[in-house]
Amino acid sequence: MSNQEVVILSVGGVRFVTRASTLQQFPESRLARMLNSDDPEFKLVNGEVFVDRDGTLFRYIMDFLRTLQVSLPTDFSDYQRLQREAEFYGLYPLANLLSQEHLLKPRLEILEVRFSLQEMQAFFRIFGSCSTTVETLAGQITVFTGQQSGQSWNSPFPSQKPLVPLPLERPSHHDMVFQCGTDYSAGDQFVARYVSIKPDNRKLINGTNVLGLLLDTLLKDGFRLISTRTVSGEEKVECYSFERMQRPAGPAVTVNPTPGSSGVAQARRNQVQKGK
C-alpha cells in the first residue's frame, strides 16, 4: 500500500479517514503492520478496515500519530484504558507516556497579589506557584521613573521629561516586587514612578488604578479570583488570591527516520516542563 493512499477505518463504529503514512509512523506497531498483513482483529468490510475496539479513545491515538504529542482534555481520566488501547495497537511509546500520568494531568496554579497603599506610594508583591507565569508577567510590567515638580506630581499625564525604565525586583523565580507613586526628593522635586502593563499602553501612577489593571489582566489570562483578605499588622496589606488550571505541555516522541531502522520511537519528555 502506498504511503499516500487514503485509509478508512471503522473503530467500534466510529469512522476515521487518514493516510497510510500516518498509520505507519511506527513501522513495528500492530497498527502499521495490519495494512500489509492478515490480522484477525482488522477486517476489511466494504472498503473500510473494521476494528472492534473503542472508537472514542481511538481519536486520541490518531491525534498522537499525527502530532507525535500527547494532548488530552483537562477533564480526561481514562489513562489506564487509553494505555491498554495503545498496547493493543502496539504503540508502546504512547503507552509508556500514558503510564506517567503526572506529566499529562493539568496542574492547579496559584498566584497571589499583595497590595499596600502608603501615603503617596503603592507597593506590589506578586507570588506565583508557576515560575514561567511569573516570568511572563514580569515581561508585561514596566516601571518608569522620573523627577517632577511638586505642582504636577499628581497629574494624570506623565511629565514631558524623559522617563527611565526600572528593572523589577525579583527576590526569587516565583515572585516580583514593584511600586508606583511619588517620593519626596529635594526642594520642590518629587521622584515619580509610573507602571505600564502590556498590552495596555498607559503609564499609571495611581496605585489603585494599577491594581485594577493588574487584576483585570490576570482575569483575562484565565485566572479566577478565589479570595480577598486584609493581612493584619501595622501596615494594612490587601491580598488577592487567584487560581487556574494549567495544561502541561504535551510530552512528545521522536521517530528514528533512518531507513532500515527498527522504527521504534524513543519516548522523551519535553526539555522544558512549565512551572518547574
mmCIF file of C-alpha atoms in Angstrom:
data_model
loop_
_atom_site.group_PDB
_atom_site.id
_atom_site.type_symbol
_atom_site.label_atom_id
_atom_site.label_comp_id
_atom_site.label_asym_id
_atom_site.label_seq_id
_atom_site.Cartn_x
_atom_site.Cartn_y
_atom_site.Cartn_z
ATOM 1 C CA MET A 1 0.000 0.000 0.000
ATOM 2 C CA SER A 2 1.321 3.460 -0.928
ATOM 3 C CA ASN A 3 2.164 5.795 1.955
ATOM 4 C CA GLN A 4 -0.080 8.453 0.391
ATOM 5 C CA GLU A 5 -3.052 6.124 -0.034
ATOM 6 C CA VAL A 6 -6.163 7.061 1.912
ATOM 7 C CA VAL A 7 -7.282 4.532 4.511
ATOM 8 C CA ILE A 8 -10.744 4.419 6.082
ATOM 9 C CA LEU A 9 -11.037 2.785 9.490
ATOM 10 C CA SER A 10 -14.184 1.963 11.400
ATOM 11 C CA VAL A 11 -13.213 1.609 15.046
ATOM 12 C CA GLY A 12 -16.131 0.430 17.129
ATOM 13 C CA GLY A 13 -18.435 2.046 14.563
ATOM 14 C CA VAL A 14 -16.606 5.415 14.604
ATOM 15 C CA ARG A 15 -15.203 6.291 11.173
ATOM 16 C CA PHE A 16 -11.692 7.693 10.675
ATOM 17 C CA VAL A 17 -10.108 8.789 7.391
ATOM 18 C CA THR A 18 -6.326 9.122 7.231
ATOM 19 C CA ARG A 19 -3.241 8.358 5.140
ATOM 20 C CA ALA A 20 -1.380 5.087 5.281
ATOM 21 C CA SER A 21 1.786 7.029 6.180
ATOM 22 C CA THR A 22 0.094 8.297 9.350
ATOM 23 C CA LEU A 23 -0.713 4.752 10.478
ATOM 24 C CA GLN A 24 2.865 3.724 9.656
ATOM 25 C CA GLN A 25 4.571 6.295 11.871
ATOM 26 C CA PHE A 26 5.753 3.373 13.991
ATOM 27 C CA PRO A 27 6.527 0.601 11.461
ATOM 28 C CA GLU A 28 6.792 -2.193 14.047
ATOM 29 C CA SER A 29 3.419 -1.410 15.598
ATOM 30 C CA ARG A 30 0.472 -3.728 15.043
ATOM 31 C CA LEU A 31 -1.467 -0.812 13.586
ATOM 32 C CA ALA A 32 1.166 -0.264 10.883
ATOM 33 C CA ARG A 33 1.562 -3.940 10.055
ATOM 34 C CA MET A 34 -2.177 -4.507 9.621
ATOM 35 C CA LEU A 35 -2.035 -2.632 6.298
ATOM 36 C CA ASN A 36 0.161 -5.318 4.754
ATOM 37 C CA SER A 37 -0.730 -8.458 6.655
ATOM 38 C CA ASP A 38 -3.657 -10.622 7.667
ATOM 39 C CA ASP A 39 -4.644 -9.837 11.241
ATOM 40 C CA PRO A 40 -7.923 -11.315 12.518
ATOM 41 C CA GLU A 41 -8.543 -8.156 14.581
ATOM 42 C CA PHE A 42 -8.606 -5.982 11.439
ATOM 43 C CA LYS A 43 -11.317 -6.923 8.930
ATOM 44 C CA LEU A 44 -11.876 -5.303 5.545
ATOM 45 C CA VAL A 45 -15.615 -4.582 5.194
ATOM 46 C CA ASN A 46 -16.920 -2.632 2.178
ATOM 47 C CA GLY A 47 -13.565 -0.957 1.644
ATOM 48 C CA GLU A 48 -13.198 0.036 5.313
ATOM 49 C CA VAL A 49 -10.918 -1.565 7.894
ATOM 50 C CA PHE A 50 -13.139 -2.572 10.801
ATOM 51 C CA VAL A 51 -11.655 -2.854 14.310
ATOM 52 C CA ASP A 52 -13.782 -3.944 17.237
ATOM 53 C CA ARG A 53 -12.242 -1.517 19.733
ATOM 54 C CA ASP A 54 -13.169 1.741 21.498
ATOM 55 C CA GLY A 55 -13.694 4.405 18.827
ATOM 56 C CA THR A 56 -13.876 7.280 21.315
ATOM 57 C CA LEU A 57 -10.397 6.557 22.649
ATOM 58 C CA PHE A 58 -9.000 5.884 19.177
ATOM 59 C CA ARG A 59 -9.317 9.572 18.281
ATOM 60 C CA TYR A 60 -6.616 10.322 20.860
ATOM 61 C CA ILE A 61 -4.423 7.674 19.246
ATOM 62 C CA MET A 62 -4.951 9.273 15.832
ATOM 63 C CA ASP A 63 -4.057 12.677 17.276
ATOM 64 C CA PHE A 64 -0.850 11.181 18.692
ATOM 65 C CA LEU A 65 0.081 9.642 15.326
ATOM 66 C CA ARG A 66 -0.478 12.968 13.573
ATOM 67 C CA THR A 67 1.345 15.213 16.058
ATOM 68 C CA LEU A 68 3.655 12.821 17.977
ATOM 69 C CA GLN A 69 2.441 14.542 21.134
ATOM 70 C CA VAL A 70 0.020 13.545 23.888
ATOM 71 C CA SER A 71 -2.662 16.197 24.205
ATOM 72 C CA LEU A 72 -5.669 15.274 26.345
ATOM 73 C CA PRO A 73 -8.661 17.267 27.662
ATOM 74 C CA THR A 74 -8.299 18.777 31.133
ATOM 75 C CA ASP A 75 -11.087 16.520 32.437
ATOM 76 C CA PHE A 76 -9.648 13.324 30.893
ATOM 77 C CA SER A 77 -9.446 10.411 33.344
ATOM 78 C CA ASP A 78 -9.266 7.171 31.294
ATOM 79 C CA TYR A 79 -5.468 6.924 31.322
ATOM 80 C CA GLN A 80 -5.388 3.179 32.009
ATOM 81 C CA ARG A 81 -7.975 2.386 29.312
ATOM 82 C CA LEU A 82 -6.161 4.521 26.747
ATOM 83 C CA GLN A 83 -2.889 2.855 27.748
ATOM 84 C CA ARG A 84 -4.470 -0.575 27.102
ATOM 85 C CA GLU A 85 -5.654 0.620 23.679
ATOM 86 C CA ALA A 86 -2.149 1.860 22.852
ATOM 87 C CA GLU A 87 -0.715 -1.525 23.859
ATOM 88 C CA PHE A 88 -3.295 -3.325 21.706
ATOM 89 C CA TYR A 89 -2.178 -1.340 18.650
ATOM 90 C CA GLY A 90 1.488 -1.905 19.522
ATOM 91 C CA LEU A 91 2.140 1.780 20.159
ATOM 92 C CA TYR A 92 4.401 1.238 23.150
ATOM 93 C CA PRO A 93 5.977 4.737 23.167
ATOM 94 C CA LEU A 94 2.472 6.140 23.668
ATOM 95 C CA ALA A 95 1.711 3.517 26.319
ATOM 96 C CA ASN A 96 4.904 4.469 28.178
ATOM 97 C CA LEU A 97 3.940 8.156 28.193
ATOM 98 C CA LEU A 98 0.436 7.344 29.424
ATOM 99 C CA SER A 99 1.899 5.368 32.319
ATOM 100 C CA GLN A 100 3.371 8.666 33.572
ATOM 101 C CA GLU A 101 0.087 10.356 34.401
ATOM 102 C CA HIS A 102 1.744 13.108 36.433
ATOM 103 C CA LEU A 103 3.257 14.506 33.210
ATOM 104 C CA LEU A 104 -0.108 14.644 31.462
ATOM 105 C CA LYS A 105 -2.560 15.823 34.101
ATOM 106 C CA PRO A 106 -3.251 19.574 34.345
ATOM 107 C CA ARG A 107 -1.949 21.283 37.466
ATOM 108 C CA LEU A 108 -3.640 23.827 39.704
ATOM 109 C CA GLU A 109 -1.702 27.081 39.523
ATOM 110 C CA ILE A 110 -1.869 29.619 42.377
ATOM 111 C CA LEU A 111 -0.994 33.306 42.122
ATOM 112 C CA GLU A 112 -1.154 35.907 44.893
ATOM 113 C CA VAL A 113 -1.092 39.712 44.621
ATOM 114 C CA ARG A 114 -0.289 41.779 47.731
ATOM 115 C CA PHE A 115 -1.064 45.489 47.620
ATOM 116 C CA SER A 116 -0.202 48.179 50.185
ATOM 117 C CA LEU A 117 -1.094 51.882 49.892
ATOM 118 C CA GLN A 118 1.053 54.223 51.988
ATOM 119 C CA GLU A 119 0.527 57.971 51.605
ATOM 120 C CA MET A 120 1.662 58.817 48.055
ATOM 121 C CA GLN A 121 3.106 55.376 47.203
ATOM 122 C CA ALA A 122 1.685 51.967 46.430
ATOM 123 C CA PHE A 123 3.647 48.739 46.849
ATOM 124 C CA PHE A 124 3.027 45.469 44.997
ATOM 125 C CA ARG A 125 4.321 41.963 45.547
ATOM 126 C CA ILE A 126 3.260 39.103 43.252
ATOM 127 C CA PHE A 127 3.940 35.466 44.073
ATOM 128 C CA GLY A 128 3.116 32.552 41.790
ATOM 129 C CA SER A 129 3.456 28.783 42.078
ATOM 130 C CA CYS A 130 4.485 28.639 38.393
ATOM 131 C CA SER A 131 7.768 30.421 37.714
ATOM 132 C CA THR A 132 7.050 30.581 33.970
ATOM 133 C CA THR A 133 3.853 32.560 34.576
ATOM 134 C CA VAL A 134 5.683 34.969 36.886
ATOM 135 C CA GLU A 135 8.424 35.391 34.285
ATOM 136 C CA THR A 136 5.833 36.130 31.584
ATOM 137 C CA LEU A 137 4.029 38.626 33.814
ATOM 138 C CA ALA A 138 7.322 40.329 34.677
ATOM 139 C CA GLY A 139 7.854 40.830 30.959
ATOM 140 C CA GLN A 140 4.496 42.617 30.726
ATOM 141 C CA ILE A 141 5.113 45.041 33.601
ATOM 142 C CA THR A 142 7.434 48.034 33.256
ATOM 143 C CA VAL A 143 8.144 50.683 35.891
ATOM 144 C CA PHE A 144 9.217 54.128 34.657
ATOM 145 C CA THR A 145 10.779 56.774 36.877
ATOM 146 C CA GLY A 146 11.485 60.486 36.530
ATOM 147 C CA GLN A 147 11.531 63.715 38.528
ATOM 148 C CA GLN A 148 8.612 66.126 38.614
ATOM 149 C CA SER A 149 7.853 69.384 40.335
ATOM 150 C CA GLY A 150 5.536 69.426 43.306
ATOM 151 C CA GLN A 151 2.811 71.181 41.330
ATOM 152 C CA SER A 152 2.499 68.422 38.717
ATOM 153 C CA TRP A 153 3.202 65.152 40.553
ATOM 154 C CA ASN A 154 -0.475 64.169 40.693
ATOM 155 C CA SER A 155 -1.177 64.987 37.058
ATOM 156 C CA PRO A 156 -2.951 62.169 35.186
ATOM 157 C CA PHE A 157 -0.317 62.517 32.447
ATOM 158 C CA PRO A 158 3.400 61.760 32.847
ATOM 159 C CA SER A 159 5.879 64.622 32.797
ATOM 160 C CA GLN A 160 7.255 65.641 29.436
ATOM 161 C CA LYS A 161 10.708 64.872 30.780
ATOM 162 C CA PRO A 162 12.109 61.516 29.639
ATOM 163 C CA LEU A 163 11.091 58.606 31.844
ATOM 164 C CA VAL A 164 13.658 55.913 32.605
ATOM 165 C CA PRO A 165 12.535 52.244 32.841
ATOM 166 C CA LEU A 166 13.495 50.489 36.067
ATOM 167 C CA PRO A 167 14.072 46.735 36.434
ATOM 168 C CA LEU A 168 11.599 44.917 38.656
ATOM 169 C CA GLU A 169 12.871 43.454 41.890
ATOM 170 C CA ARG A 170 12.922 39.648 41.626
ATOM 171 C CA PRO A 171 13.577 38.142 45.078
ATOM 172 C CA SER A 172 13.177 34.689 43.513
ATOM 173 C CA HIS A 173 11.933 32.984 40.348
ATOM 174 C CA HIS A 174 8.478 32.832 41.904
ATOM 175 C CA ASP A 175 7.869 36.457 42.874
ATOM 176 C CA MET A 176 8.390 40.096 41.916
ATOM 177 C CA VAL A 177 8.195 43.449 43.713
ATOM 178 C CA PHE A 178 7.497 46.937 42.337
ATOM 179 C CA GLN A 179 5.950 50.245 43.369
ATOM 180 C CA CYS A 180 4.335 53.346 41.909
ATOM 181 C CA GLY A 181 3.512 56.842 43.114
ATOM 182 C CA THR A 182 5.769 59.651 44.281
ATOM 183 C CA ASP A 183 8.522 60.079 46.823
ATOM 184 C CA TYR A 184 9.948 63.372 48.125
ATOM 185 C CA SER A 185 13.367 64.124 46.647
ATOM 186 C CA ALA A 186 14.693 67.628 47.411
ATOM 187 C CA GLY A 187 13.329 71.153 47.255
ATOM 188 C CA ASP A 188 10.213 71.184 45.118
ATOM 189 C CA GLN A 189 11.072 67.940 43.331
ATOM 190 C CA PHE A 190 9.485 64.527 43.585
ATOM 191 C CA VAL A 191 10.566 61.154 42.214
ATOM 192 C CA ALA A 192 7.613 59.725 40.315
ATOM 193 C CA ARG A 193 7.149 56.077 39.376
ATOM 194 C CA TYR A 194 4.676 55.036 36.697
ATOM 195 C CA VAL A 195 3.610 51.478 35.908
ATOM 196 C CA SER A 196 2.706 50.160 32.468
ATOM 197 C CA ILE A 197 1.181 46.696 31.923
ATOM 198 C CA LYS A 198 1.089 45.275 28.386
ATOM 199 C CA PRO A 199 -0.914 45.233 26.210
ATOM 200 C CA ASP A 200 -2.305 48.423 27.795
ATOM 201 C CA ASN A 201 -0.159 51.395 26.729
ATOM 202 C CA ARG A 202 -0.949 53.734 29.611
ATOM 203 C CA LYS A 203 1.585 54.762 32.247
ATOM 204 C CA LEU A 204 -0.286 54.838 35.564
ATOM 205 C CA ILE A 205 0.910 56.492 38.751
ATOM 206 C CA ASN A 206 -2.134 55.920 40.962
ATOM 207 C CA GLY A 207 -1.776 52.658 42.910
ATOM 208 C CA THR A 208 -5.494 51.859 42.869
ATOM 209 C CA ASN A 209 -5.588 52.236 39.075
ATOM 210 C CA VAL A 210 -2.529 49.991 38.685
ATOM 211 C CA LEU A 211 -4.151 47.379 40.923
ATOM 212 C CA GLY A 212 -7.348 47.422 38.881
ATOM 213 C CA LEU A 213 -5.435 46.996 35.612
ATOM 214 C CA LEU A 214 -3.307 44.189 37.094
ATOM 215 C CA LEU A 215 -6.329 42.241 38.348
ATOM 216 C CA ASP A 216 -8.113 42.706 35.015
ATOM 217 C CA THR A 217 -5.007 41.428 33.169
ATOM 218 C CA LEU A 218 -4.927 38.270 35.306
ATOM 219 C CA LEU A 219 -8.644 37.593 34.802
ATOM 220 C CA LYS A 220 -8.240 37.914 31.026
ATOM 221 C CA ASP A 221 -5.333 35.454 31.202
ATOM 222 C CA GLY A 222 -7.595 32.738 32.599
ATOM 223 C CA PHE A 223 -7.109 33.198 36.351
ATOM 224 C CA ARG A 224 -10.059 33.089 38.719
ATOM 225 C CA LEU A 225 -10.223 35.253 41.845
ATOM 226 C CA ILE A 226 -10.840 32.915 44.775
ATOM 227 C CA SER A 227 -10.327 35.148 47.827
ATOM 228 C CA THR A 228 -9.508 38.623 49.078
ATOM 229 C CA ARG A 229 -8.340 39.468 52.556
ATOM 230 C CA THR A 230 -6.531 42.107 54.571
ATOM 231 C CA VAL A 231 -3.315 40.928 56.152
ATOM 232 C CA SER A 232 -3.210 42.011 59.799
ATOM 233 C CA GLY A 233 -0.340 44.121 61.088
ATOM 234 C CA GLU A 234 0.704 47.734 61.418
ATOM 235 C CA GLU A 235 0.624 48.186 57.648
ATOM 236 C CA LYS A 236 -2.624 47.051 56.073
ATOM 237 C CA VAL A 237 -1.863 44.831 53.104
ATOM 238 C CA GLU A 238 -4.619 43.661 50.779
ATOM 239 C CA CYS A 239 -4.121 40.146 49.457
ATOM 240 C CA TYR A 240 -5.804 38.832 46.289
ATOM 241 C CA SER A 241 -5.551 35.087 45.584
ATOM 242 C CA PHE A 242 -6.091 33.589 42.120
ATOM 243 C CA GLU A 243 -6.076 30.094 40.653
ATOM 244 C CA ARG A 244 -6.292 28.461 37.215
ATOM 245 C CA MET A 245 -5.825 25.038 35.739
ATOM 246 C CA GLN A 246 -2.603 24.901 33.751
ATOM 247 C CA ARG A 247 -2.436 22.389 30.920
ATOM 248 C CA PRO A 248 1.008 20.757 30.768
ATOM 249 C CA ALA A 249 2.979 20.867 27.555
ATOM 250 C CA GLY A 250 2.290 17.618 25.689
ATOM 251 C CA PRO A 251 5.181 15.167 26.076
ATOM 252 C CA ALA A 252 6.483 14.236 22.638
ATOM 253 C CA VAL A 253 8.289 11.369 20.985
ATOM 254 C CA THR A 254 10.913 11.383 18.277
ATOM 255 C CA VAL A 255 10.908 8.826 15.498
ATOM 256 C CA ASN A 256 14.153 7.454 14.110
ATOM 257 C CA PRO A 257 13.883 8.242 10.371
ATOM 258 C CA THR A 258 16.903 6.186 9.317
ATOM 259 C CA PRO A 259 15.953 3.752 6.523
ATOM 260 C CA GLY A 260 16.077 0.168 7.646
ATOM 261 C CA SER A 261 15.979 1.101 11.310
ATOM 262 C CA SER A 262 13.712 -0.645 13.730
ATOM 263 C CA GLY A 263 11.327 2.276 13.596
ATOM 264 C CA VAL A 264 10.870 2.155 17.350
ATOM 265 C CA ALA A 265 10.154 5.619 18.697
ATOM 266 C CA GLN A 266 12.181 6.765 21.649
ATOM 267 C CA ALA A 267 9.995 8.479 24.201
ATOM 268 C CA ARG A 268 11.329 11.677 25.579
ATOM 269 C CA ARG A 269 9.970 14.330 27.866
ATOM 270 C CA ASN A 270 9.933 17.948 26.804
ATOM 271 C CA GLN A 271 13.166 19.568 27.939
ATOM 272 C CA VAL A 272 11.196 22.412 29.482
ATOM 273 C CA GLN A 273 8.389 21.434 31.840
ATOM 274 C CA LYS A 274 6.309 24.530 32.506
ATOM 275 C CA GLY A 275 6.169 25.521 36.074
ATOM 276 C CA LYS A 276 9.309 23.683 37.103
#
